[in-house]
Amino acid sequence: MASFFITGASRGFGLALVKELLALPTSKVSKIIASSRSDSSALSEVVNSSSGRAEWVKLDVTDQESIKKAAAETEAKLGGKGLDVLINNAGICEYAFQGTKSMDNLSSSFLVNVQGVHWVTQAFFPLLEKGQLKKVANISTTLGSISLAEHFVQFPGPAYKITKAALNALTVQWALDHEKDGFTFIALCPGWMKTELGGGDMADLTAEQGAKASLDIIFNKSQKEVNGKLPKVFVDGWDKPAPGRANVYDGTNAPW
């Protein structure tokens, strides 16, 4: 019976993760703690209809005091039990339509997409040490792959690409440090999804598809397969190249 903590859960992919986890039996998922800077009507509706299985905790990933308070609240909600899975989903994508020469949002992007992830992981690490699964999924993207960078030149979000590359590096360092302790740290690529951050209907996958496929990796991939790696989700029908689309979701590990 795994317990989950999810950042950035008020909408989009984070909210879809909460819903997908609640759809699983209690014998597999016991508790879902959904966090965000502020509550939302969509998240409140899901939490209120979960019979206590899901709960909301206020958390601003850019504020260390907020993070520490959220960790303490989570510890209390878990009733002395450890946390099994941390999903660092909160992130921002800010644009610079003239490329790096016009990029003035690197600091704000770094604070949320990298520093915030590190602070949250540090604060929740004692709870994860007490958990059974000891898994941390940092939500990333192939846009942060240096090897694939030339394929995404047209995407006008250099700060997003740079900070996701830094997030990938952060994930590797955590993975190397704690593999011996039974931890699995992954920079998980859920795909280009039809969310507000992802670009709406232009994208490939629904948030539900991305969430379901991401949880499949979290639950079923071994430490040896994905620790310190950049795994892509597997989505049936999207696992092979096809005319008119650039992305393939075949469940393989993307190159750094």
mmCIF file of C-alpha atoms in Angstrom:
data_model
loop_
_atom_site.group_PDB
_atom_site.id
_atom_site.type_symbol
_atom_site.label_atom_id
_atom_site.label_comp_id
_atom_site.label_asym_id
_atom_site.label_seq_id
_atom_site.Cartn_x
_atom_site.Cartn_y
_atom_site.Cartn_z
ATOM 1 C CA MET A 1 0.000 0.000 0.000
ATOM 2 C CA ALA A 2 2.094 2.883 -1.312
ATOM 3 C CA SER A 3 1.872 6.513 -0.227
ATOM 4 C CA PHE A 4 2.489 9.392 -2.633
ATOM 5 C CA PHE A 5 3.310 13.079 -2.337
ATOM 6 C CA ILE A 6 2.850 15.188 -5.489
ATOM 7 C CA THR A 7 3.844 18.812 -6.016
ATOM 8 C CA GLY A 8 2.010 21.036 -8.481
ATOM 9 C CA ALA A 9 -1.178 18.980 -8.209
ATOM 10 C CA SER A 10 -3.823 21.665 -8.660
ATOM 11 C CA ARG A 11 -4.230 21.207 -12.421
ATOM 12 C CA GLY A 12 -2.938 19.511 -15.569
ATOM 13 C CA PHE A 13 -0.573 16.586 -15.211
ATOM 14 C CA GLY A 14 -0.359 16.804 -11.417
ATOM 15 C CA LEU A 15 -4.130 16.620 -11.044
ATOM 16 C CA ALA A 16 -4.265 13.751 -13.532
ATOM 17 C CA LEU A 17 -1.744 11.851 -11.394
ATOM 18 C CA VAL A 18 -3.971 12.257 -8.339
ATOM 19 C CA LYS A 19 -6.990 10.957 -10.247
ATOM 20 C CA GLU A 20 -5.103 7.983 -11.688
ATOM 21 C CA LEU A 21 -3.770 7.024 -8.268
ATOM 22 C CA LEU A 22 -7.256 7.195 -6.774
ATOM 23 C CA ALA A 23 -8.484 4.877 -9.528
ATOM 24 C CA LEU A 24 -6.091 2.199 -8.280
ATOM 25 C CA PRO A 25 -7.162 -0.139 -5.459
ATOM 26 C CA THR A 26 -6.361 0.761 -1.868
ATOM 27 C CA SER A 27 -4.309 -2.423 -1.677
ATOM 28 C CA LYS A 28 -1.873 -0.721 -4.086
ATOM 29 C CA VAL A 29 -2.145 2.958 -3.124
ATOM 30 C CA SER A 30 -3.067 3.874 0.410
ATOM 31 C CA LYS A 31 -2.565 7.630 0.600
ATOM 32 C CA ILE A 32 -2.149 10.493 -1.860
ATOM 33 C CA ILE A 33 -1.053 13.873 -0.587
ATOM 34 C CA ALA A 34 -1.532 16.505 -3.262
ATOM 35 C CA SER A 35 0.207 19.838 -2.854
ATOM 36 C CA SER A 36 0.095 23.218 -4.561
ATOM 37 C CA ARG A 37 0.677 26.899 -3.786
ATOM 38 C CA SER A 38 -3.071 27.409 -3.484
ATOM 39 C CA ASP A 39 -6.121 25.211 -3.555
ATOM 40 C CA SER A 40 -8.187 24.847 -6.712
ATOM 41 C CA SER A 41 -11.822 23.914 -7.202
ATOM 42 C CA ALA A 42 -10.835 20.978 -9.427
ATOM 43 C CA LEU A 43 -8.416 19.563 -6.860
ATOM 44 C CA SER A 44 -10.792 20.236 -3.966
ATOM 45 C CA GLU A 45 -13.519 18.273 -5.709
ATOM 46 C CA VAL A 46 -11.211 15.283 -6.181
ATOM 47 C CA VAL A 47 -9.906 15.406 -2.608
ATOM 48 C CA ASN A 48 -13.341 15.867 -1.051
ATOM 49 C CA SER A 49 -14.749 12.873 -2.917
ATOM 50 C CA SER A 50 -11.862 10.554 -1.990
ATOM 51 C CA SER A 51 -13.159 9.551 1.466
ATOM 52 C CA GLY A 52 -9.942 10.779 3.064
ATOM 53 C CA ARG A 53 -7.677 8.786 0.802
ATOM 54 C CA ALA A 54 -6.355 11.988 -0.805
ATOM 55 C CA GLU A 55 -5.476 15.121 1.147
ATOM 56 C CA TRP A 56 -4.246 18.582 0.244
ATOM 57 C CA VAL A 57 -1.199 20.335 1.666
ATOM 58 C CA LYS A 58 -0.197 23.880 0.855
ATOM 59 C CA LEU A 59 3.308 24.061 -0.606
ATOM 60 C CA ASP A 60 5.278 26.736 -2.436
ATOM 61 C CA VAL A 61 8.412 25.097 -3.832
ATOM 62 C CA THR A 62 10.218 28.467 -3.897
ATOM 63 C CA ASP A 63 9.775 29.014 -0.144
ATOM 64 C CA GLN A 64 11.840 26.860 2.212
ATOM 65 C CA GLU A 65 9.642 27.599 5.216
ATOM 66 C CA SER A 66 6.584 26.515 3.242
ATOM 67 C CA ILE A 67 8.380 23.321 2.261
ATOM 68 C CA LYS A 68 9.390 22.510 5.835
ATOM 69 C CA LYS A 69 5.841 23.118 7.054
ATOM 70 C CA ALA A 70 4.446 20.864 4.303
ATOM 71 C CA ALA A 71 6.882 18.095 5.249
ATOM 72 C CA ALA A 72 5.795 18.303 8.892
ATOM 73 C CA GLU A 73 2.099 18.221 7.896
ATOM 74 C CA THR A 74 2.747 15.238 5.661
ATOM 75 C CA GLU A 75 4.503 13.365 8.441
ATOM 76 C CA ALA A 76 1.456 13.900 10.641
ATOM 77 C CA LYS A 77 -0.958 12.803 7.916
ATOM 78 C CA LEU A 78 1.034 9.616 7.377
ATOM 79 C CA GLY A 79 0.618 8.770 11.041
ATOM 80 C CA GLY A 80 4.231 7.851 11.670
ATOM 81 C CA LYS A 81 4.609 5.816 8.511
ATOM 82 C CA GLY A 82 7.148 6.677 5.849
ATOM 83 C CA LEU A 83 6.535 8.151 2.414
ATOM 84 C CA ASP A 84 6.963 5.763 -0.501
ATOM 85 C CA VAL A 85 6.989 7.994 -3.584
ATOM 86 C CA LEU A 86 7.751 11.677 -4.085
ATOM 87 C CA ILE A 87 6.763 13.175 -7.442
ATOM 88 C CA ASN A 88 8.383 16.565 -8.046
ATOM 89 C CA ASN A 89 5.955 17.821 -10.664
ATOM 90 C CA ALA A 90 5.744 21.574 -9.977
ATOM 91 C CA GLY A 91 7.422 23.528 -12.750
ATOM 92 C CA ILE A 92 7.172 26.553 -15.016
ATOM 93 C CA CYS A 93 7.764 27.086 -18.713
ATOM 94 C CA GLU A 94 8.531 30.696 -19.603
ATOM 95 C CA TYR A 95 9.216 31.848 -23.141
ATOM 96 C CA ALA A 96 11.801 33.988 -24.902
ATOM 97 C CA PHE A 97 10.600 34.358 -28.466
ATOM 98 C CA GLN A 98 13.889 35.780 -29.737
ATOM 99 C CA GLY A 99 15.926 32.960 -28.206
ATOM 100 C CA THR A 100 18.654 33.199 -25.613
ATOM 101 C CA LYS A 101 19.461 36.839 -26.430
ATOM 102 C CA SER A 102 16.036 37.804 -25.097
ATOM 103 C CA MET A 103 16.002 35.321 -22.197
ATOM 104 C CA ASP A 104 15.426 37.240 -18.962
ATOM 105 C CA ASN A 105 13.671 34.500 -16.994
ATOM 106 C CA LEU A 106 16.491 32.063 -16.257
ATOM 107 C CA SER A 107 16.630 32.850 -12.531
ATOM 108 C CA SER A 108 12.902 32.421 -11.959
ATOM 109 C CA SER A 109 12.858 29.209 -13.999
ATOM 110 C CA PHE A 110 15.859 27.838 -12.117
ATOM 111 C CA LEU A 111 14.282 28.622 -8.755
ATOM 112 C CA VAL A 112 11.166 26.547 -9.508
ATOM 113 C CA ASN A 113 12.463 23.837 -11.824
ATOM 114 C CA VAL A 114 15.747 23.025 -10.081
ATOM 115 C CA GLN A 115 16.254 24.686 -6.699
ATOM 116 C CA GLY A 116 12.675 23.995 -5.617
ATOM 117 C CA VAL A 117 12.995 20.323 -6.523
ATOM 118 C CA HIS A 118 16.189 20.068 -4.498
ATOM 119 C CA TRP A 119 14.672 21.803 -1.473
ATOM 120 C CA VAL A 120 11.571 19.588 -1.539
ATOM 121 C CA THR A 121 13.645 16.423 -1.885
ATOM 122 C CA GLN A 122 15.879 17.457 1.022
ATOM 123 C CA ALA A 123 12.918 18.211 3.278
ATOM 124 C CA PHE A 124 11.045 14.996 2.449
ATOM 125 C CA PHE A 125 14.095 12.730 2.423
ATOM 126 C CA PRO A 126 13.720 11.616 6.086
ATOM 127 C CA LEU A 127 10.152 10.502 5.317
ATOM 128 C CA LEU A 128 11.318 8.669 2.190
ATOM 129 C CA GLU A 129 13.998 6.888 4.225
ATOM 130 C CA LYS A 130 11.202 5.437 6.369
ATOM 131 C CA GLY A 131 9.173 4.391 3.323
ATOM 132 C CA GLN A 132 9.211 1.049 1.553
ATOM 133 C CA LEU A 133 9.534 1.977 -2.130
ATOM 134 C CA LYS A 134 11.975 4.910 -1.752
ATOM 135 C CA LYS A 135 11.237 6.374 -5.183
ATOM 136 C CA VAL A 136 11.580 9.952 -6.392
ATOM 137 C CA ALA A 137 10.312 10.981 -9.831
ATOM 138 C CA ASN A 138 11.461 14.394 -11.018
ATOM 139 C CA ILE A 139 9.206 15.329 -13.918
ATOM 140 C CA SER A 140 11.455 16.193 -16.835
ATOM 141 C CA THR A 141 11.352 16.282 -20.623
ATOM 142 C CA THR A 142 13.456 15.387 -23.629
ATOM 143 C CA LEU A 143 13.623 19.155 -24.221
ATOM 144 C CA GLY A 144 16.273 19.023 -21.498
ATOM 145 C CA SER A 145 18.380 16.478 -23.385
ATOM 146 C CA ILE A 146 21.598 18.044 -24.687
ATOM 147 C CA SER A 147 21.982 15.217 -27.206
ATOM 148 C CA LEU A 148 18.546 15.982 -28.684
ATOM 149 C CA ALA A 149 18.796 19.783 -28.424
ATOM 150 C CA GLU A 150 19.087 20.379 -32.165
ATOM 151 C CA HIS A 151 15.695 18.728 -32.682
ATOM 152 C CA PHE A 152 13.983 21.325 -30.483
ATOM 153 C CA VAL A 153 15.596 24.546 -31.705
ATOM 154 C CA GLN A 154 12.235 25.985 -32.768
ATOM 155 C CA PHE A 155 10.721 25.703 -29.288
ATOM 156 C CA PRO A 156 11.014 29.248 -27.829
ATOM 157 C CA GLY A 157 11.724 28.283 -24.231
ATOM 158 C CA PRO A 158 15.494 28.320 -23.656
ATOM 159 C CA ALA A 159 15.154 28.796 -19.885
ATOM 160 C CA TYR A 160 12.881 25.756 -19.715
ATOM 161 C CA LYS A 161 15.338 23.618 -21.692
ATOM 162 C CA ILE A 162 18.329 24.786 -19.654
ATOM 163 C CA THR A 163 16.678 24.240 -16.276
ATOM 164 C CA LYS A 164 15.359 20.828 -17.246
ATOM 165 C CA ALA A 165 18.901 19.850 -18.270
ATOM 166 C CA ALA A 166 20.027 21.019 -14.833
ATOM 167 C CA LEU A 167 17.196 19.035 -13.226
ATOM 168 C CA ASN A 168 18.432 15.955 -15.060
ATOM 169 C CA ALA A 169 21.928 16.518 -13.659
ATOM 170 C CA LEU A 170 20.480 16.995 -10.172
ATOM 171 C CA THR A 171 18.580 13.720 -10.517
ATOM 172 C CA VAL A 172 21.753 11.854 -11.447
ATOM 173 C CA GLN A 173 23.603 13.173 -8.394
ATOM 174 C CA TRP A 174 20.826 12.132 -6.019
ATOM 175 C CA ALA A 175 20.654 8.739 -7.759
ATOM 176 C CA LEU A 176 24.366 8.089 -7.451
ATOM 177 C CA ASP A 177 24.479 9.150 -3.802
ATOM 178 C CA HIS A 178 21.579 6.986 -2.641
ATOM 179 C CA GLU A 179 21.396 3.952 -4.905
ATOM 180 C CA LYS A 180 23.182 1.983 -2.189
ATOM 181 C CA ASP A 181 20.399 2.926 0.237
ATOM 182 C CA GLY A 182 17.727 1.378 -1.964
ATOM 183 C CA PHE A 183 16.529 4.623 -3.555
ATOM 184 C CA THR A 184 15.464 5.123 -7.162
ATOM 185 C CA PHE A 185 15.673 8.640 -8.602
ATOM 186 C CA ILE A 186 14.368 9.170 -12.121
ATOM 187 C CA ALA A 187 14.032 12.148 -14.461
ATOM 188 C CA LEU A 188 10.715 11.037 -15.882
ATOM 189 C CA CYS A 189 9.477 12.215 -19.294
ATOM 190 C CA PRO A 190 5.651 11.951 -19.377
ATOM 191 C CA GLY A 191 5.380 13.212 -22.948
ATOM 192 C CA TRP A 192 4.021 16.326 -24.606
ATOM 193 C CA MET A 193 0.591 16.660 -23.052
ATOM 194 C CA LYS A 194 -2.528 18.700 -23.743
ATOM 195 C CA THR A 195 -2.202 20.860 -20.629
ATOM 196 C CA GLU A 196 -1.869 24.584 -20.048
ATOM 197 C CA LEU A 197 1.901 24.213 -19.680
ATOM 198 C CA GLY A 198 2.120 21.763 -22.560
ATOM 199 C CA GLY A 199 0.381 23.891 -25.171
ATOM 200 C CA GLY A 200 -3.185 22.599 -25.246
ATOM 201 C CA ASP A 201 -4.546 20.757 -28.242
ATOM 202 C CA MET A 202 -1.285 21.113 -30.202
ATOM 203 C CA ALA A 203 0.275 18.449 -27.971
ATOM 204 C CA ASP A 204 0.327 14.669 -28.439
ATOM 205 C CA LEU A 205 -1.115 13.057 -25.331
ATOM 206 C CA THR A 206 -3.843 13.765 -22.837
ATOM 207 C CA ALA A 207 -2.804 14.374 -19.255
ATOM 208 C CA GLU A 208 -4.537 11.104 -18.384
ATOM 209 C CA GLN A 209 -2.424 9.161 -20.887
ATOM 210 C CA GLY A 210 0.747 10.740 -19.562
ATOM 211 C CA ALA A 211 -0.198 10.097 -15.944
ATOM 212 C CA LYS A 212 -1.131 6.458 -16.469
ATOM 213 C CA ALA A 213 2.041 5.723 -18.440
ATOM 214 C CA SER A 214 4.203 7.564 -15.907
ATOM 215 C CA LEU A 215 2.791 5.579 -13.005
ATOM 216 C CA ASP A 216 3.498 2.404 -14.938
ATOM 217 C CA ILE A 217 7.190 3.357 -14.909
ATOM 218 C CA ILE A 218 7.149 4.315 -11.235
ATOM 219 C CA PHE A 219 5.482 1.082 -10.164
ATOM 220 C CA ASN A 220 7.023 -1.419 -12.552
ATOM 221 C CA LYS A 221 10.507 -0.331 -13.599
ATOM 222 C CA SER A 222 13.337 -1.610 -11.412
ATOM 223 C CA GLN A 223 16.106 0.453 -9.870
ATOM 224 C CA LYS A 224 18.575 -1.063 -12.327
ATOM 225 C CA GLU A 225 16.419 -0.025 -15.295
ATOM 226 C CA VAL A 226 15.768 3.621 -14.447
ATOM 227 C CA ASN A 227 17.831 4.911 -11.510
ATOM 228 C CA GLY A 228 19.597 8.063 -12.649
ATOM 229 C CA LYS A 229 18.021 7.735 -16.107
ATOM 230 C CA LEU A 230 15.707 9.755 -18.367
ATOM 231 C CA PRO A 231 12.894 7.296 -19.170
ATOM 232 C CA LYS A 232 10.178 8.108 -21.687
ATOM 233 C CA VAL A 233 6.672 6.795 -21.178
ATOM 234 C CA PHE A 234 5.274 3.969 -23.273
ATOM 235 C CA VAL A 235 1.952 4.741 -24.942
ATOM 236 C CA ASP A 236 0.414 2.160 -27.245
ATOM 237 C CA GLY A 237 0.057 3.538 -30.751
ATOM 238 C CA TRP A 238 2.765 6.131 -30.130
ATOM 239 C CA ASP A 239 5.637 3.664 -29.735
ATOM 240 C CA LYS A 240 6.770 3.808 -33.355
ATOM 241 C CA PRO A 241 7.513 6.693 -35.750
ATOM 242 C CA ALA A 242 4.565 7.844 -37.850
ATOM 243 C CA PRO A 243 4.146 10.394 -40.634
ATOM 244 C CA GLY A 244 3.462 13.911 -39.458
ATOM 245 C CA ARG A 245 4.587 13.564 -35.852
ATOM 246 C CA ALA A 246 7.969 14.058 -34.251
ATOM 247 C CA ASN A 247 7.665 12.276 -30.924
ATOM 248 C CA VAL A 248 7.805 8.587 -30.084
ATOM 249 C CA TYR A 249 6.727 7.250 -26.691
ATOM 250 C CA ASP A 250 8.339 3.828 -26.604
ATOM 251 C CA GLY A 251 9.364 3.459 -22.977
ATOM 252 C CA THR A 252 13.100 3.696 -23.643
ATOM 253 C CA ASN A 253 15.604 5.819 -21.766
ATOM 254 C CA ALA A 254 16.337 9.037 -23.648
ATOM 255 C CA PRO A 255 19.975 10.171 -24.043
ATOM 256 C CA TRP A 256 21.339 12.928 -21.858
#
